[in-house]
Structures are given as C-alpha cells and as structure tokens.
Short mmCIF file of C-alpha atoms in Angstrom, two decimals:
data_model
loop_
_atom_site.label_atom_id
_atom_site.label_comp_id
_atom_site.label_asym_id
_atom_site.label_seq_id
_atom_site.Cartn_x
_atom_site.Cartn_y
_atom_site.Cartn_z
CA MET C 20 -37.53 -18.81 -45.54
CA ALA C 21 -39.70 -19.32 -42.60
CA TYR C 22 -42.81 -17.97 -44.16
CA GLN C 23 -43.20 -20.53 -46.76
CA SER C 24 -43.65 -23.21 -44.15
CA HIS C 25 -46.95 -22.11 -43.46
CA PHE C 26 -47.67 -23.27 -47.72
CA VAL C 27 -47.20 -26.84 -46.71
CA HIS C 28 -50.60 -26.92 -44.93
CA ALA C 29 -52.39 -25.72 -48.31
CA ASP C 30 -49.97 -27.77 -50.53
CA ARG C 31 -51.08 -30.79 -48.87
CA ILE C 32 -54.78 -30.10 -49.02
CA ILE C 33 -54.49 -29.53 -52.67
CA ALA C 34 -52.67 -33.05 -53.56
CA HIS C 35 -54.97 -34.81 -51.41
CA LEU C 36 -58.29 -33.35 -52.85
CA GLY C 37 -56.98 -33.09 -56.57
CA SER C 38 -55.94 -37.01 -55.80
CA LEU C 39 -60.00 -37.45 -55.21
CA ARG C 40 -61.02 -35.81 -58.48
CA GLY C 41 -62.02 -37.18 -61.40
CA PRO C 42 -64.73 -37.53 -64.26
CA THR C 43 -67.05 -39.37 -61.98
CA LEU C 44 -66.83 -36.48 -59.22
CA ASP C 45 -70.27 -34.98 -58.39
CA PRO C 46 -69.88 -31.62 -59.79
CA LEU C 47 -71.31 -30.16 -56.42
CA LEU C 48 -69.14 -31.72 -54.64
CA GLU C 49 -66.24 -30.50 -56.92
CA ALA C 50 -67.37 -26.85 -56.05
CA LYS C 51 -67.12 -27.60 -52.24
CA TYR C 52 -63.31 -28.57 -52.99
CA VAL C 53 -62.75 -25.63 -54.78
CA GLY C 54 -64.15 -23.35 -51.93
CA PHE C 55 -62.25 -25.53 -49.22
CA VAL C 56 -59.16 -24.94 -50.99
CA ALA C 57 -59.61 -21.10 -51.32
CA VAL C 58 -60.19 -21.15 -47.89
CA ALA C 59 -57.20 -22.75 -46.91
CA CYS C 60 -55.03 -20.89 -49.47
CA VAL C 61 -56.24 -17.67 -48.05
CA THR C 62 -55.50 -18.89 -44.64
CA VAL C 63 -51.78 -19.65 -45.40
CA PHE C 64 -51.49 -16.33 -47.02
CA GLU C 65 -52.85 -14.53 -44.04
CA MET C 66 -50.30 -16.54 -41.76
CA ALA C 67 -47.40 -16.09 -44.21
CA ILE C 68 -48.01 -12.21 -44.08
CA LYS C 69 -48.19 -11.84 -40.68
CA GLU C 70 -44.98 -13.94 -39.97
CA ILE C 71 -43.16 -11.68 -42.79
CA LEU C 72 -44.30 -8.61 -40.83
CA THR C 73 -43.70 -9.55 -37.48
CA THR C 74 -40.16 -10.73 -38.27
CA PHE C 75 -39.36 -7.55 -39.89
CA ALA C 76 -41.22 -5.54 -37.42
CA ASP C 77 -38.72 -7.64 -34.50
CA LYS C 78 -35.60 -6.96 -36.43
CA LYS C 79 -36.13 -3.28 -36.69
CA HIS C 80 -37.21 -2.55 -32.83
CA GLN C 81 -38.91 -4.73 -30.22
CA VAL C 82 -41.83 -1.67 -29.82
CA LEU C 83 -42.40 -1.77 -33.45
CA GLY C 84 -42.70 -5.42 -33.28
CA SER C 85 -45.18 -5.50 -30.32
CA PHE C 86 -47.29 -2.75 -32.56
CA ILE C 87 -46.99 -4.46 -35.46
CA ARG C 88 -48.18 -7.95 -33.93
CA HIS C 89 -51.26 -6.27 -32.26
CA SER C 90 -52.10 -4.76 -35.40
CA CYS C 91 -51.74 -8.49 -37.06
CA GLU C 92 -54.45 -9.43 -34.60
CA ARG C 93 -56.99 -7.50 -36.50
CA MET C 94 -55.88 -8.36 -39.72
CA ASN C 95 -59.09 -11.11 -40.56
CA GLY C 96 -58.52 -11.74 -43.94
CA ARG C 97 -57.99 -8.54 -44.79
CA ILE C 98 -55.10 -9.15 -47.12
CA GLN C 99 -56.19 -7.60 -50.34
CA LEU C 100 -53.16 -5.37 -52.25
CA ASP C 101 -55.71 -2.34 -51.54
CA SER C 102 -55.54 -3.05 -47.91
CA LEU C 103 -52.10 -4.53 -47.36
CA LYS C 104 -50.20 -1.64 -48.54
CA PRO C 105 -51.85 1.16 -46.43
CA ASN C 106 -52.15 -0.59 -43.45
CA TYR C 107 -49.38 -2.68 -43.03
CA ILE C 108 -46.63 -1.86 -45.26
CA PHE C 109 -46.51 1.96 -45.72
CA PRO C 110 -46.56 2.27 -41.71
CA LEU C 111 -43.30 0.42 -41.79
CA GLY C 112 -41.99 3.11 -44.42
CA LEU C 113 -42.42 4.63 -47.68
CA LYS C 114 -39.13 2.84 -49.01
CA TYR C 115 -40.57 -0.66 -48.21
CA LYS C 116 -44.16 0.19 -50.06
CA GLU C 117 -42.30 1.61 -52.69
CA ARG C 118 -39.96 -1.63 -53.02
CA PHE C 119 -43.25 -3.72 -52.47
CA ASP C 120 -44.84 -2.12 -55.53
CA LYS C 121 -41.43 -2.42 -57.98
CA LYS C 122 -41.19 -6.12 -57.17
CA ILE C 123 -45.23 -6.87 -57.79
CA ASP C 124 -44.60 -4.65 -61.12
CA GLN C 125 -41.83 -6.56 -62.27
CA THR C 126 -43.01 -9.72 -61.08
CA ALA C 127 -46.71 -9.11 -62.79
CA ARG C 128 -44.94 -7.91 -66.18
CA THR C 129 -42.90 -11.26 -66.30
CA THR C 130 -45.68 -13.58 -65.36
CA LEU C 131 -48.14 -11.71 -67.84
CA ARG C 132 -45.58 -11.94 -70.36
CA THR C 133 -44.34 -15.75 -70.20
CA GLN C 134 -47.83 -17.45 -68.65
CA ARG C 135 -50.17 -14.75 -70.07
CA ARG C 136 -51.62 -14.22 -66.02
CA ASP C 137 -52.27 -11.26 -64.17
CA ILE C 138 -50.71 -12.41 -60.46
CA ARG C 139 -52.36 -9.36 -58.80
CA ALA C 140 -55.70 -10.22 -60.60
CA SER C 141 -55.47 -13.99 -59.60
CA TYR C 142 -54.50 -12.95 -55.84
CA LYS C 143 -57.46 -10.82 -55.50
CA ASN C 144 -59.41 -13.50 -57.10
CA ILE C 145 -58.91 -16.15 -54.60
CA ILE C 146 -59.64 -13.90 -51.85
CA LEU C 147 -62.78 -12.67 -53.43
CA TRP C 148 -63.63 -16.70 -53.74
CA ARG C 149 -62.64 -17.58 -50.17
CA HIS C 150 -64.94 -14.94 -48.91
CA GLY C 151 -67.64 -16.07 -51.08
CA PHE C 152 -67.26 -19.47 -49.85
CA ALA C 153 -66.64 -18.83 -46.12
CA HIS C 154 -69.49 -16.69 -45.80
CA SER C 155 -72.57 -17.87 -48.26
CA ALA C 156 -71.03 -21.14 -49.17
CA THR C 157 -70.82 -20.34 -52.96
CA ILE C 158 -67.61 -20.26 -55.04
CA GLY C 159 -68.93 -18.43 -58.10
CA THR C 160 -67.73 -19.76 -61.51
CA ALA C 161 -64.10 -20.53 -60.20
CA THR C 162 -62.58 -23.92 -61.31
CA TRP C 163 -60.19 -26.07 -59.43
CA THR C 164 -57.42 -25.12 -61.81
CA GLU C 165 -58.19 -21.84 -61.39
CA VAL C 166 -58.21 -21.80 -57.86
CA VAL C 167 -54.99 -23.62 -57.77
CA GLN C 168 -53.12 -21.21 -60.21
CA ALA C 169 -54.39 -18.26 -58.27
CA TYR C 170 -52.68 -19.57 -55.17
CA GLU C 171 -49.35 -20.02 -56.80
CA ASP C 172 -49.78 -16.61 -58.43
CA GLY C 173 -50.46 -15.36 -54.83
CA LYS C 174 -47.55 -17.21 -53.54
CA GLU C 175 -45.50 -14.73 -55.94
CA ILE C 176 -47.21 -11.87 -54.23
CA ILE C 177 -46.03 -13.12 -50.48
CA ARG C 178 -42.62 -13.52 -52.15
CA CYS C 179 -42.74 -9.92 -53.54
CA LEU C 180 -43.52 -9.07 -49.85
CA HIS C 181 -40.80 -10.94 -48.21
CA GLU C 182 -38.08 -9.50 -50.62
CA SER C 183 -39.30 -6.14 -49.95
CA LEU C 184 -39.06 -6.21 -46.33
CA VAL C 185 -35.61 -6.83 -46.37
CA ARG C 186 -33.16 -4.92 -44.34
#
C-alpha cells in the first residue's frame, strides 16, 4: 500500500530521537522532541490521506481525481475526523463515509477492549499537540510515550480510511 511509505519519515524520526532520550536529557529539550515528533507525525498523516483520496478519485474518474487533488491542496492540516468526513469523504459518496464510520467504530472498539485506548481521541490529541507546537511552541502535558502511541493509533485511522475507499 503506497500510502504507508509516508510513515517511514516519521518512523525514522521517532527511532532517532528515541535513541537520544535518557535520564540525563534536559526536560525542555525532551518537550521539543515531543513537539517535533507531533509535527512530523501529523505531516505524514496528511500526506497519506492525500494519497489515499487522490488515488481513489483518479481510479473513479479523471475529473474527480482533478477535483480531489485541488481540494487537497487546501487541506493544510485540517485532518481532524470532524473535518475529514464532511469535506473529503462524504463528497465521494455516502456509502464511503458510512464504511469509514463503520471501520473506525470496529477498530476503536477492538483497541479499547484490548489496549484500553481510544484511537479517535489519540488521533485528535496528536493533531492538537502538533497545532500547539507549530503555532506557539507548546506541547502541553503530552509525553513522549503519549505522542508515539497516538501516532500508532493515528495509523489505524488512516488504515480505516484506505480500506473504506476500496472499490
């Protein structure tokens, strides 16, 4: 799946910065690492989402592909589920939005039951943390572990999107 190639960028950043962490790391520097990772993660989410949407639309029709590509140019980090669904998925057809909702609900229930985490909340949080760091250099109370876990949960959201837009 081509969209997953975008994750390599953030995966490498996490691996590298993770190797630099330790008990002697200045807490302020660690907070900057957390913010930088949040920015990288949300960036790759946006790239993956754009690829999924444009690939799907191109397969449907050349004109739809051009329209979606143009719409995605204005995405600029607006990838919260509350924005993604009405602005990018619903215009492709109600059945795709319903599939997406169903896949997210199933995955969220499974993850909540097995890992005690809400992937929707994690996805929303990492986007909020990215926004805080990118626009005011703050990350709030997020920890390294929380950001990395939210990234992994966000990958599940992106997987659900990809699986929902299969013809």
